[in-house]
Coordinates of N, CA and C in Angstrom, one line a residue:
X266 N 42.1 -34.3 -67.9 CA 43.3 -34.9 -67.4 C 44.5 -34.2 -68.0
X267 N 45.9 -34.4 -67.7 CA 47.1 -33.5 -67.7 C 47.4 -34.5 -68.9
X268 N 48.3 -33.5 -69.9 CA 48.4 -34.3 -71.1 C 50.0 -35.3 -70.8
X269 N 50.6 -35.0 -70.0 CA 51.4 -35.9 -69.9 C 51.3 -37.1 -68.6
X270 N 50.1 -38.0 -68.9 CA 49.5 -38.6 -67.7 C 50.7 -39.6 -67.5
X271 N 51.4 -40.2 -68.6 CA 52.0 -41.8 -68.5 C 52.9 -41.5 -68.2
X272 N 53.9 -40.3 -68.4 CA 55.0 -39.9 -67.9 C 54.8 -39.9 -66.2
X273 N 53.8 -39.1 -65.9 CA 53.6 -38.8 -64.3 C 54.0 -40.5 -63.7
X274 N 53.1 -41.2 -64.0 CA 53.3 -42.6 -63.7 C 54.2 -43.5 -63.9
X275 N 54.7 -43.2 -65.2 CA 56.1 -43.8 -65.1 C 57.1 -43.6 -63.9
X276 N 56.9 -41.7 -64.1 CA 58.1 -41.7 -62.9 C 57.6 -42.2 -61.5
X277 N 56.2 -42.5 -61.3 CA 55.7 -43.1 -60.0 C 56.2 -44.4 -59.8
X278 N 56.4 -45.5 -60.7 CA 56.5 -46.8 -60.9 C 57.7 -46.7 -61.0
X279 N 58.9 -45.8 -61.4 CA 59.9 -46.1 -61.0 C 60.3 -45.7 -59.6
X280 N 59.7 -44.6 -59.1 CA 60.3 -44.5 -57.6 C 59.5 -45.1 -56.9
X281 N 58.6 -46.1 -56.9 CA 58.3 -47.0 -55.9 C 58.5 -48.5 -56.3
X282 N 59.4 -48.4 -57.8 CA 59.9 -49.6 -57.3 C 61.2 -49.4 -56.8
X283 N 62.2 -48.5 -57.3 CA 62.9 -48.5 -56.5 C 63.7 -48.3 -55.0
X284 N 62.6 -47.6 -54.4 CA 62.6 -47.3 -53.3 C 60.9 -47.7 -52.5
X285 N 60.8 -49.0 -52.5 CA 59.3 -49.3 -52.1 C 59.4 -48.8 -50.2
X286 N 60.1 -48.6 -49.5 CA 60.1 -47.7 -48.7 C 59.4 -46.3 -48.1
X287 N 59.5 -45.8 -49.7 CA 58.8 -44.3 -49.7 C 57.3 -44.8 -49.5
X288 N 56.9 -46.0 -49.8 CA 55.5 -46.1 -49.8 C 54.7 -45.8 -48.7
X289 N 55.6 -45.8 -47.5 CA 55.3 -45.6 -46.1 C 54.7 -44.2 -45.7
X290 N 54.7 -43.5 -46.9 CA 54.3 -41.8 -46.9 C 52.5 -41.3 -47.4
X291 N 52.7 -42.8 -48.3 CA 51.4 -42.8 -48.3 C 50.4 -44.0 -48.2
X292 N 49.9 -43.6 -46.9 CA 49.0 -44.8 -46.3 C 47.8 -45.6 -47.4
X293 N 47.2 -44.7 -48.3 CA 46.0 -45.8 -49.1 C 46.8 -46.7 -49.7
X294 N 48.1 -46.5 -50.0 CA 49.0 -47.6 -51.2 C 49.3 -48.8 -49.8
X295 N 49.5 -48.8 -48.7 CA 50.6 -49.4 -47.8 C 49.9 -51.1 -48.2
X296 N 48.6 -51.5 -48.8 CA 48.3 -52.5 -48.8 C 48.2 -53.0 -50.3
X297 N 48.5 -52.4 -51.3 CA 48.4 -52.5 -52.0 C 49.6 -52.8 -53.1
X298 N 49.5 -54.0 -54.1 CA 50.5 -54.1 -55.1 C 51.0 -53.1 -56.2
X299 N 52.2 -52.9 -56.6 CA 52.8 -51.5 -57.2 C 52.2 -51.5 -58.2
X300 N 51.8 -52.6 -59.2 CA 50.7 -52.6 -60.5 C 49.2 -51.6 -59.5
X301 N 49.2 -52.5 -58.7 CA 47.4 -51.7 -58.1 C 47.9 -50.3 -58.0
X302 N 48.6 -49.7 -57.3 CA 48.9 -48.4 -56.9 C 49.4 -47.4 -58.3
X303 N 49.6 -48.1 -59.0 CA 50.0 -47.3 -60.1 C 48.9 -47.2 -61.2
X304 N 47.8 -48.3 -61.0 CA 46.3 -47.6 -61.4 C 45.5 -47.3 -60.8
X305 N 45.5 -46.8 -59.7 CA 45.1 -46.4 -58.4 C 44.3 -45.3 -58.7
X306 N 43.1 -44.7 -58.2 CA 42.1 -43.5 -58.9 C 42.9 -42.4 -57.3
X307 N 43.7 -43.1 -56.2 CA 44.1 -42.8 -55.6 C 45.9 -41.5 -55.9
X308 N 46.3 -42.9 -56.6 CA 47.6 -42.3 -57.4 C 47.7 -40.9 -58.2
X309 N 45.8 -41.3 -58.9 CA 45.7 -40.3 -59.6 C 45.3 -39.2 -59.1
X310 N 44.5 -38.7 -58.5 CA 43.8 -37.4 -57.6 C 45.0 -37.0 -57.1
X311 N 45.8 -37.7 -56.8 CA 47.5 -37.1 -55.4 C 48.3 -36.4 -56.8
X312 N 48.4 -37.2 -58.0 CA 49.5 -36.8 -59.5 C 48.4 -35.5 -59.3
X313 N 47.3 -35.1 -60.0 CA 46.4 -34.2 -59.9 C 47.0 -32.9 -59.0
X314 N 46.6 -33.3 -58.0 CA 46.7 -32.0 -57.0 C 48.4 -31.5 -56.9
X315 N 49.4 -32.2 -57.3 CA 51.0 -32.1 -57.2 C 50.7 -31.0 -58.7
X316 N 50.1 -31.7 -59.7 CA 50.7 -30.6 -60.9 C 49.6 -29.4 -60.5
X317 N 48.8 -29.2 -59.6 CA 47.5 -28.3 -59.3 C 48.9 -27.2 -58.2
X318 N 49.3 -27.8 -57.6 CA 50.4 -27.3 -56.8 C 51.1 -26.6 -57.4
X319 N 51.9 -27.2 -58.4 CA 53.0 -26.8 -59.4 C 52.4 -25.3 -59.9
X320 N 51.4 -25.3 -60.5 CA 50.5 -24.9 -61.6 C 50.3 -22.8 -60.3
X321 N 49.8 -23.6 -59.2 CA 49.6 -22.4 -58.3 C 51.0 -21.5 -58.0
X322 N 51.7 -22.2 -57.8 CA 53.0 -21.7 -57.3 C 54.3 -20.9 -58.5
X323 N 54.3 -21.7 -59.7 CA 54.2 -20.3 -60.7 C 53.3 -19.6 -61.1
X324 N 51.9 -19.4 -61.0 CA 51.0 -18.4 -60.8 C 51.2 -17.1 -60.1
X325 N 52.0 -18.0 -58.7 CA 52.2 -17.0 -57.8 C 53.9 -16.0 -57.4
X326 N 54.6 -16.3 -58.8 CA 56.2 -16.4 -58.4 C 56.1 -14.7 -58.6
X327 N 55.3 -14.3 -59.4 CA 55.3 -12.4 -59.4 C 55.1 -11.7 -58.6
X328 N 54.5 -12.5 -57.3 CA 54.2 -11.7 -56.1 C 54.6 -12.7 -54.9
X329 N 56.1 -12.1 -54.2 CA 56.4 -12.6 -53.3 C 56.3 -13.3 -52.4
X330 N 54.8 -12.1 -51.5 CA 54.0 -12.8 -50.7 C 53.4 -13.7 -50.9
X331 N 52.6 -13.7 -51.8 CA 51.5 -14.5 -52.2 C 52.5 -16.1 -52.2
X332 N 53.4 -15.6 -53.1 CA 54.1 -17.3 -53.1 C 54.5 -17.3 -51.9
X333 N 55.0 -16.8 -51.4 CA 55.4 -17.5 -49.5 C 54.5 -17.8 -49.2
X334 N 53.5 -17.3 -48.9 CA 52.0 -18.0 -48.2 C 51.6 -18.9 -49.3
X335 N 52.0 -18.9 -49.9 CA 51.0 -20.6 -50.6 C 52.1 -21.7 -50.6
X336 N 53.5 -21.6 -50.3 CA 54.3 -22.5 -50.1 C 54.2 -22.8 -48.6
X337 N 54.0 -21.5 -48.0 CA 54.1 -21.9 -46.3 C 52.7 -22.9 -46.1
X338 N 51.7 -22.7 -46.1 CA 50.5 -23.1 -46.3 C 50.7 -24.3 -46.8
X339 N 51.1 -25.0 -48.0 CA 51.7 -26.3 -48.6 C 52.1 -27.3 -47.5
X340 N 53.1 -26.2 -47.2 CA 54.3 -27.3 -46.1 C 53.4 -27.1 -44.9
X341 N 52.6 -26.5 -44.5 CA 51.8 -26.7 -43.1 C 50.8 -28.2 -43.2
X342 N 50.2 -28.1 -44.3 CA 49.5 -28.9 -44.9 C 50.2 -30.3 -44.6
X343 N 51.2 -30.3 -45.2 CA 52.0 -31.6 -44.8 C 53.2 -32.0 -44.1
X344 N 52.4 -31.1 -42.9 CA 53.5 -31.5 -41.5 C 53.2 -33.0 -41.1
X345 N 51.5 -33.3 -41.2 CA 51.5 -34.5 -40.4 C 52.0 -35.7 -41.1
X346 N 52.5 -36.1 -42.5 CA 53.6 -37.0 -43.1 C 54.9 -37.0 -42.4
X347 N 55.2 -36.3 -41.9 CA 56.8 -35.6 -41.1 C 57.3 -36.1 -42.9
X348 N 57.5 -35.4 -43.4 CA 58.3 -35.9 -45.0 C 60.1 -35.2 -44.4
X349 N 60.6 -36.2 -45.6 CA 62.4 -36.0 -44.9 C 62.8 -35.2 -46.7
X350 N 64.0 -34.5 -46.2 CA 64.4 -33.9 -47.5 C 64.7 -35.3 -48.6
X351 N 65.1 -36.1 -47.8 CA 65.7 -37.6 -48.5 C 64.7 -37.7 -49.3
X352 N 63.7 -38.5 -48.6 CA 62.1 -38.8 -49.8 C 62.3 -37.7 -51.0
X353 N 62.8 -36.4 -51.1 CA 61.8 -35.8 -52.5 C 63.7 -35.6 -53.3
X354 N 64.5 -36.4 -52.4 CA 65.5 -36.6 -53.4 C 65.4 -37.9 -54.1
X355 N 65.0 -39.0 -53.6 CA 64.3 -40.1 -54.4 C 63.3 -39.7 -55.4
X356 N 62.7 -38.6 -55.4 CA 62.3 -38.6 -56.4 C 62.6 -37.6 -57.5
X357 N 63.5 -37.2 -57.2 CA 64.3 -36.3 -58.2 C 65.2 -37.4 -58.8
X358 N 65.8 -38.2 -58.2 CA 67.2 -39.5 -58.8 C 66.2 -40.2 -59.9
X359 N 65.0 -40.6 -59.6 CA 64.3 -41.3 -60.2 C 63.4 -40.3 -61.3
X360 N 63.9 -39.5 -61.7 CA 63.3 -38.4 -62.7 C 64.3 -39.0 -64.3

């Protein structure tokens, strides 16, 4: 596991309580209480693959291409969310 797990979560539990809205982006939580969702093995694999993301994409910042196609690739990945620039400002406010 990532050594700053509680932080990851913290900032989860504050942008879904403040904006429980966003929750609509991810379907496993939509039934679930913000305590459940924030120990969620679900919550966790998605924190996972985000710092897995992070982790690739400065790997890849010395070679142009390579980072364009792995961000293009990213965002192809998650066309079918239709995500809005708004959502990943909620979660920057809430940082």
């Amino acid at each position: 596991m990532y050594s700053n797990a509680s932080g990851i979560f913290d900032h989860a539990f504050r942008v879904f309580e403040s904006y429980p809205k966003i929750l609509e982006v991810f379907p496993a939580f939509r039934s679930l209480l913000l305590q459940e969702i924030i120990s969620s093995r679900s919550l966790h694999l998605h924190a996972k693959r985000v710092m897995s993301a992070l982790e690739n994409a400065v790997l890849a910042l010395n070679d142009a291409e390579v980072f364009t196609e792995y961000l293009m690739n990213l965002g192809e990945r998650h066309l079918p969310w239709t995500l809005k620039m708004e959502q990943f400002d909620v979660c920057i406010r809430c940082s």
